[in-house]
């Protein structure tokens, strides 16, 4: 039995959807621009997301209890720089504000990159919080790290939670359950050859770096420096091919990337490797949202 209805904006492949359904939610509307992400969403959840949110009128969106939105990080640079402090019109955040104003769900959870909290000396986030408060919500925010919620991935994200009931006091979950790489990695013997780096790349890596950990994920930064940890650095949608290498030798498989984001193995991979890599890199870590929802519904 569903205990709450929700809408999933900027839905991607449904990180919010995974968390919400696990806690009794029922998705009644989703919006996503990307055709491949929409296809994956439909196959996995039986609901085809509508398209561009900027083209969807309020009366096309059903009333709902909870609004989720992991809005793209690109537009927030516009909020702070090009527009005045109180003017967020023209940004995708405005689409969220517009739906909240029209529908007034009792709760919302928004997600964005960690940098949002510091962007333009914090003014961008203040603009966002102020806008949400003006809509009648009591708003809380924090930066949460997937690493603290049972996932072996360092992924810090700004999470904003808002309650229509202004009497609600909320504390963000403080977990310290580190996930183990062993739990998400596939055995090398079962991994297709195409995921292994060339001998040349492997030799170059080994010449530059020795890891203190096994298993480990090797990370190459923009300057070509290599570091390795018993967890993964943040998956990125547009990262270069060998940005992360398992034990310095092979790329993560699509299944491993999804696991790093907390997607269960029942999630069907229907798109090609490139698309799935992008989708996993864009997703919100399921465990983080589950933990936040648990605090909200306790
Ligand atoms: C950061 S990702 C969110 C991923 C999602 N939370 C998940 O768990 O998979 C942002 C998504 O917004 C989508 N998007 C960008 N502009 C959009 C628009 N105007 N309308 C609907 N979706 C949009 C992108 O295609 C991308 O999948």
Short mmCIF file of C-alpha atoms and ligand atoms in Angstrom, two decimals:
data_model
loop_
_atom_site.label_atom_id
_atom_site.label_comp_id
_atom_site.label_asym_id
_atom_site.label_seq_id
_atom_site.Cartn_x
_atom_site.Cartn_y
_atom_site.Cartn_z
CA UNK A 1 0.00 0.00 0.00
CA UNK A 2 1.43 3.37 -0.99
CA UNK A 3 1.80 5.73 1.95
CA UNK A 4 2.60 8.79 -0.12
CA UNK A 5 2.48 9.89 -3.74
CA UNK A 6 5.38 11.68 -5.36
CA UNK A 7 6.65 13.27 -8.53
CA UNK A 8 10.19 12.83 -9.85
CA UNK A 9 11.53 15.89 -11.70
CA UNK A 10 14.81 15.69 -13.68
CA UNK A 11 14.20 12.00 -13.09
CA UNK A 12 17.26 10.49 -14.82
CA UNK A 13 17.16 6.76 -14.10
CA UNK A 14 15.30 7.25 -10.83
CA UNK A 15 17.65 7.39 -7.85
CA UNK A 16 14.84 9.12 -5.95
CA UNK A 17 12.36 6.60 -7.34
CA UNK A 18 14.37 3.67 -5.94
CA UNK A 19 14.52 5.22 -2.48
CA UNK A 20 10.90 6.38 -2.39
CA UNK A 21 9.40 3.10 -3.55
CA UNK A 22 11.42 1.20 -0.95
CA UNK A 23 9.69 3.36 1.68
CA UNK A 24 6.13 3.02 0.42
CA UNK A 25 6.00 5.79 -2.19
CA UNK A 26 4.04 5.74 -5.43
CA UNK A 27 5.34 7.72 -8.38
CA UNK A 28 2.53 9.46 -10.25
CA UNK A 29 4.52 11.72 -12.57
CA UNK A 30 8.08 12.08 -13.82
CA UNK A 31 9.84 14.47 -16.17
CA UNK A 32 13.10 13.82 -18.01
CA UNK A 33 14.57 15.29 -21.20
CA UNK A 34 16.98 12.55 -22.27
CA UNK A 35 15.42 9.85 -24.48
CA UNK A 36 17.70 7.03 -23.30
CA UNK A 37 17.19 7.83 -19.61
CA UNK A 38 13.43 7.91 -20.27
CA UNK A 39 13.62 4.48 -21.89
CA UNK A 40 15.55 3.01 -18.94
CA UNK A 41 13.07 4.63 -16.54
CA UNK A 42 10.09 3.14 -18.36
CA UNK A 43 11.54 -0.37 -18.55
CA UNK A 44 12.40 -0.34 -14.86
CA UNK A 45 9.40 1.42 -13.35
CA UNK A 46 6.61 1.06 -15.90
CA UNK A 47 6.11 4.83 -16.08
CA UNK A 48 7.25 6.86 -19.09
CA UNK A 49 8.50 10.28 -17.95
CA UNK A 50 7.12 13.35 -19.68
CA UNK A 51 9.74 15.48 -21.44
CA UNK A 52 11.08 19.00 -20.97
CA UNK A 53 9.74 20.41 -17.70
CA UNK A 54 9.80 23.94 -19.08
CA UNK A 55 7.08 22.88 -21.54
CA UNK A 56 4.81 21.17 -18.99
CA UNK A 57 2.00 23.30 -17.56
CA UNK A 58 1.05 23.05 -13.88
CA UNK A 59 -2.35 21.57 -14.69
CA UNK A 60 -0.63 18.65 -16.47
CA UNK A 61 1.07 17.68 -13.20
CA UNK A 62 -1.06 15.71 -10.72
CA UNK A 63 -1.38 16.74 -7.07
CA UNK A 64 1.17 14.90 -4.96
CA UNK A 65 2.52 14.57 -1.41
CA UNK A 66 6.22 14.77 -2.16
CA UNK A 67 8.29 16.44 -4.88
CA UNK A 68 11.77 15.13 -5.69
CA UNK A 69 14.20 16.94 -7.97
CA UNK A 70 17.89 16.43 -8.66
CA UNK A 71 18.13 19.50 -10.83
CA UNK A 72 21.03 19.92 -13.26
CA UNK A 73 23.99 21.75 -11.76
CA UNK A 74 24.80 23.81 -14.86
CA UNK A 75 22.06 26.42 -14.51
CA UNK A 76 22.90 27.50 -10.97
CA UNK A 77 25.89 29.43 -12.22
CA UNK A 78 23.36 31.64 -13.96
CA UNK A 79 21.44 32.23 -10.75
CA UNK A 80 24.34 33.84 -8.93
CA UNK A 81 26.15 35.54 -11.74
CA UNK A 82 23.77 36.81 -14.34
CA UNK A 83 20.62 37.42 -12.38
CA UNK A 84 19.98 39.55 -9.34
CA UNK A 85 19.96 38.04 -5.87
CA UNK A 86 16.22 37.53 -5.77
CA UNK A 87 15.65 36.77 -9.40
CA UNK A 88 15.83 33.10 -10.29
CA UNK A 89 13.58 33.32 -13.32
CA UNK A 90 14.95 31.60 -16.39
CA UNK A 91 16.73 28.83 -14.47
CA UNK A 92 15.65 25.22 -14.07
CA UNK A 93 15.38 25.80 -10.33
CA UNK A 94 12.54 28.18 -11.18
CA UNK A 95 10.65 25.23 -12.69
CA UNK A 96 10.78 23.51 -9.30
CA UNK A 97 9.65 26.69 -7.54
CA UNK A 98 6.84 27.07 -10.05
CA UNK A 99 5.53 23.54 -9.42
CA UNK A 100 5.86 23.94 -5.64
CA UNK A 101 3.91 27.18 -5.75
CA UNK A 102 1.10 25.63 -7.80
CA UNK A 103 0.90 22.23 -6.07
CA UNK A 104 2.13 22.84 -2.52
CA UNK A 105 3.23 19.24 -1.75
CA UNK A 106 3.80 18.64 1.95
CA UNK A 107 7.46 17.77 1.44
CA UNK A 108 10.22 18.25 -1.10
CA UNK A 109 13.75 16.93 -1.39
CA UNK A 110 16.17 18.58 -3.83
CA UNK A 111 19.67 17.47 -4.70
CA UNK A 112 22.60 19.19 -6.35
CA UNK A 113 26.39 19.16 -6.34
CA UNK A 114 28.32 20.12 -3.22
CA UNK A 115 29.60 23.27 -4.95
CA UNK A 116 26.08 24.68 -4.95
CA UNK A 117 26.45 25.41 -1.24
CA UNK A 118 29.55 27.56 -1.83
CA UNK A 119 28.75 29.02 -5.21
CA UNK A 120 29.02 32.81 -5.46
CA UNK A 121 30.09 32.94 -1.79
CA UNK A 122 26.95 31.12 -0.70
CA UNK A 123 24.62 33.69 -2.28
CA UNK A 124 23.21 31.25 -4.82
CA UNK A 125 22.11 28.81 -2.14
CA UNK A 126 20.71 31.69 -0.06
CA UNK A 127 18.65 32.78 -3.07
CA UNK A 128 17.31 29.28 -3.44
CA UNK A 129 16.51 28.88 0.26
CA UNK A 130 14.89 32.31 0.42
CA UNK A 131 12.73 31.49 -2.60
CA UNK A 132 11.59 28.22 -1.04
CA UNK A 133 10.82 29.91 2.27
CA UNK A 134 8.79 32.58 0.51
CA UNK A 135 6.67 29.74 -0.90
CA UNK A 136 5.76 28.82 2.68
CA UNK A 137 8.24 26.00 3.37
CA UNK A 138 10.43 25.38 6.38
CA UNK A 139 13.73 24.54 4.74
CA UNK A 140 16.81 22.61 5.87
CA UNK A 141 19.98 21.85 3.95
CA UNK A 142 23.20 19.94 4.42
CA UNK A 143 25.99 18.35 2.40
CA UNK A 144 25.87 14.54 2.66
CA UNK A 145 28.49 12.08 1.48
CA UNK A 146 27.48 8.73 -0.05
CA UNK A 147 30.54 7.28 1.68
CA UNK A 148 28.77 7.68 5.04
CA UNK A 149 25.71 5.78 3.87
CA UNK A 150 27.04 2.34 3.06
CA UNK A 151 28.34 3.10 -0.44
CA UNK A 152 32.05 2.91 -1.31
CA UNK A 153 31.92 6.18 -3.26
CA UNK A 154 33.02 9.63 -2.13
CA UNK A 155 30.17 11.68 -3.48
CA UNK A 156 29.20 14.83 -1.62
CA UNK A 157 25.90 16.36 -2.47
CA UNK A 158 23.87 19.33 -1.29
CA UNK A 159 20.50 18.10 -0.08
CA UNK A 160 17.66 20.55 0.56
CA UNK A 161 14.55 19.38 2.41
CA UNK A 162 11.39 21.47 2.82
CA UNK A 163 8.25 20.99 4.90
CA UNK A 164 4.98 22.77 4.30
CA UNK A 165 4.19 22.19 7.97
CA UNK A 166 6.33 24.88 9.57
CA UNK A 167 6.20 23.17 12.97
CA UNK A 168 8.37 20.27 11.77
CA UNK A 169 11.86 20.10 13.26
CA UNK A 170 14.25 18.11 11.14
CA UNK A 171 17.74 16.73 11.68
CA UNK A 172 19.74 15.28 8.81
CA UNK A 173 20.85 11.67 9.34
CA UNK A 174 24.41 11.25 10.57
CA UNK A 175 25.51 7.83 9.41
CA UNK A 176 28.99 6.42 9.39
CA UNK A 177 28.49 3.13 7.60
CA UNK A 178 31.26 2.83 5.06
CA UNK A 179 30.53 0.50 2.18
CA UNK A 180 33.14 -1.97 0.99
CA UNK A 181 34.43 -2.15 -2.57
CA UNK A 182 34.38 -5.94 -2.23
CA UNK A 183 30.59 -5.73 -2.06
CA UNK A 184 30.19 -3.95 -5.38
CA UNK A 185 33.04 -5.25 -7.53
CA UNK A 186 32.55 -8.10 -9.97
CA UNK A 187 35.26 -10.77 -10.06
CA UNK A 188 37.85 -9.88 -12.72
CA UNK A 189 37.34 -13.34 -14.31
CA UNK A 190 33.70 -12.45 -14.97
CA UNK A 191 34.44 -9.01 -16.43
CA UNK A 192 34.51 -8.67 -20.20
CA UNK A 193 37.91 -7.97 -21.72
CA UNK A 194 36.65 -4.71 -23.21
CA UNK A 195 36.71 -3.13 -19.73
CA UNK A 196 40.45 -3.75 -19.24
CA UNK A 197 42.83 -0.89 -19.99
CA UNK A 198 45.57 -1.45 -22.56
CA UNK A 199 48.93 -2.84 -21.35
CA UNK A 200 50.44 0.57 -22.11
CA UNK A 201 47.98 2.40 -19.84
CA UNK A 202 48.37 -0.19 -17.08
CA UNK A 203 52.17 0.06 -17.21
CA UNK A 204 52.02 3.86 -17.12
CA UNK A 205 49.78 3.74 -14.05
CA UNK A 206 51.94 1.17 -12.24
CA UNK A 207 55.06 3.21 -12.93
CA UNK A 208 53.49 6.27 -11.32
CA UNK A 209 51.67 4.79 -8.35
CA UNK A 210 51.58 1.96 -5.80
CA UNK A 211 48.39 1.52 -3.86
CA UNK A 212 48.17 0.95 -0.11
CA UNK A 213 44.86 -0.81 -0.62
CA UNK A 214 43.42 -3.87 -2.30
CA UNK A 215 40.96 -3.72 -3.84
CA UNK A 216 41.22 -0.06 -4.69
CA UNK A 217 39.97 2.40 -7.25
CA UNK A 218 42.65 4.44 -8.96
CA UNK A 219 41.74 7.99 -9.80
CA UNK A 220 43.52 10.20 -12.31
CA UNK A 221 42.99 13.91 -11.81
CA UNK A 222 43.13 16.61 -14.47
CA UNK A 223 46.89 17.10 -14.00
CA UNK A 224 47.53 13.38 -14.50
CA UNK A 225 48.25 12.64 -10.82
CA UNK A 226 47.17 9.20 -9.65
CA UNK A 227 45.74 8.39 -6.23
CA UNK A 228 43.93 5.30 -5.00
CA UNK A 229 41.51 4.59 -2.20
CA UNK A 230 39.47 1.68 -0.83
CA UNK A 231 36.48 3.47 -2.34
CA UNK A 232 35.66 5.24 -5.59
CA UNK A 233 35.87 8.97 -6.22
CA UNK A 234 32.59 10.46 -7.45
CA UNK A 235 31.29 8.96 -10.68
CA UNK A 236 30.96 11.71 -13.28
CA UNK A 237 28.65 11.72 -16.27
CA UNK A 238 31.21 13.18 -18.66
CA UNK A 239 34.44 11.76 -17.26
CA UNK A 240 37.27 10.52 -19.47
CA UNK A 241 37.47 6.82 -20.22
CA UNK A 242 40.21 5.83 -17.76
CA UNK A 243 39.31 8.34 -15.05
CA UNK A 244 38.66 5.52 -12.57
CA UNK A 245 40.39 2.14 -12.80
CA UNK A 246 39.79 -0.86 -10.54
CA UNK A 247 43.21 -1.81 -9.10
CA UNK A 248 44.74 0.36 -11.83
CA UNK A 249 43.78 -2.18 -14.47
CA UNK A 250 40.21 -1.98 -15.63
CA UNK A 251 37.23 0.32 -15.89
CA UNK A 252 34.13 -0.13 -13.79
CA UNK A 253 31.37 -2.12 -15.45
CA UNK A 254 27.91 -0.54 -15.81
CA UNK A 255 26.63 -2.85 -13.05
CA UNK A 256 29.40 -1.77 -10.70
CA UNK A 257 28.64 1.90 -11.36
CA UNK A 258 24.98 1.37 -10.58
CA UNK A 259 25.90 -0.50 -7.38
CA UNK A 260 28.16 2.41 -6.39
CA UNK A 261 25.03 4.58 -6.53
CA UNK A 262 22.96 2.10 -4.49
CA UNK A 263 20.88 0.73 -7.37
CA UNK A 264 19.92 -2.91 -6.74
CA UNK A 265 20.86 -5.61 -9.25
CA UNK A 266 17.17 -5.89 -10.14
CA UNK A 267 17.65 -2.59 -12.03
CA UNK A 268 17.68 -3.61 -15.68
CA UNK A 269 20.44 -2.18 -17.85
CA UNK A 270 18.81 -1.46 -21.19
CA UNK A 271 21.09 1.19 -22.66
CA UNK A 272 24.59 0.89 -24.06
CA UNK A 273 27.69 1.28 -21.86
CA UNK A 274 28.22 4.95 -22.72
CA UNK A 275 24.64 5.90 -21.87
CA UNK A 276 24.60 3.83 -18.68
CA UNK A 277 27.89 5.41 -17.59
CA UNK A 278 26.37 8.86 -18.09
CA UNK A 279 23.15 7.88 -16.32
CA UNK A 280 24.96 6.37 -13.33
CA UNK A 281 27.22 9.43 -13.14
CA UNK A 282 24.18 11.72 -13.04
CA UNK A 283 22.17 9.75 -10.48
CA UNK A 284 21.54 10.56 -6.86
CA UNK A 285 22.89 7.94 -4.42
CA UNK A 286 19.87 5.88 -3.43
CA UNK A 287 21.14 5.18 0.11
CA UNK A 288 21.46 8.89 0.91
CA UNK A 289 17.87 9.61 -0.08
CA UNK A 290 16.60 6.54 1.78
CA UNK A 291 18.35 7.76 4.94
CA UNK A 292 16.87 11.27 4.57
CA UNK A 293 13.39 9.87 3.90
CA UNK A 294 13.70 7.65 6.96
CA UNK A 295 14.27 10.74 9.11
CA UNK A 296 11.36 12.54 7.47
CA UNK A 297 8.88 9.75 7.96
CA UNK A 298 9.99 8.59 11.42
C1 LIG B 1 21.54 15.50 -12.21
S1 LIG B 1 20.55 14.59 -13.30
C2 LIG B 1 19.36 13.89 -12.20
C3 LIG B 1 19.44 12.40 -12.12
C4 LIG B 1 18.43 11.72 -11.23
N1 LIG B 1 18.26 12.33 -9.94
C5 LIG B 1 18.78 10.24 -11.05
O1 LIG B 1 18.84 9.76 -9.93
O2 LIG B 1 19.06 9.57 -12.06
C6 LIG B 1 19.61 15.84 -14.12
C7 LIG B 1 18.69 15.32 -15.19
O3 LIG B 1 17.87 16.40 -15.64
C8 LIG B 1 17.58 16.17 -17.01
N2 LIG B 1 17.11 17.46 -17.58
C9 LIG B 1 17.85 18.52 -17.94
N3 LIG B 1 17.06 19.51 -18.38
C10 LIG B 1 15.78 19.08 -18.28
C11 LIG B 1 14.51 19.65 -18.59
N4 LIG B 1 14.42 20.88 -19.10
N5 LIG B 1 13.40 18.90 -18.37
C12 LIG B 1 13.49 17.64 -17.87
N6 LIG B 1 14.68 17.05 -17.56
C13 LIG B 1 15.81 17.76 -17.76
C14 LIG B 1 18.89 15.65 -17.57
O4 LIG B 1 18.69 14.94 -18.78
C15 LIG B 1 19.39 14.77 -16.42
O5 LIG B 1 19.01 13.42 -16.61
#
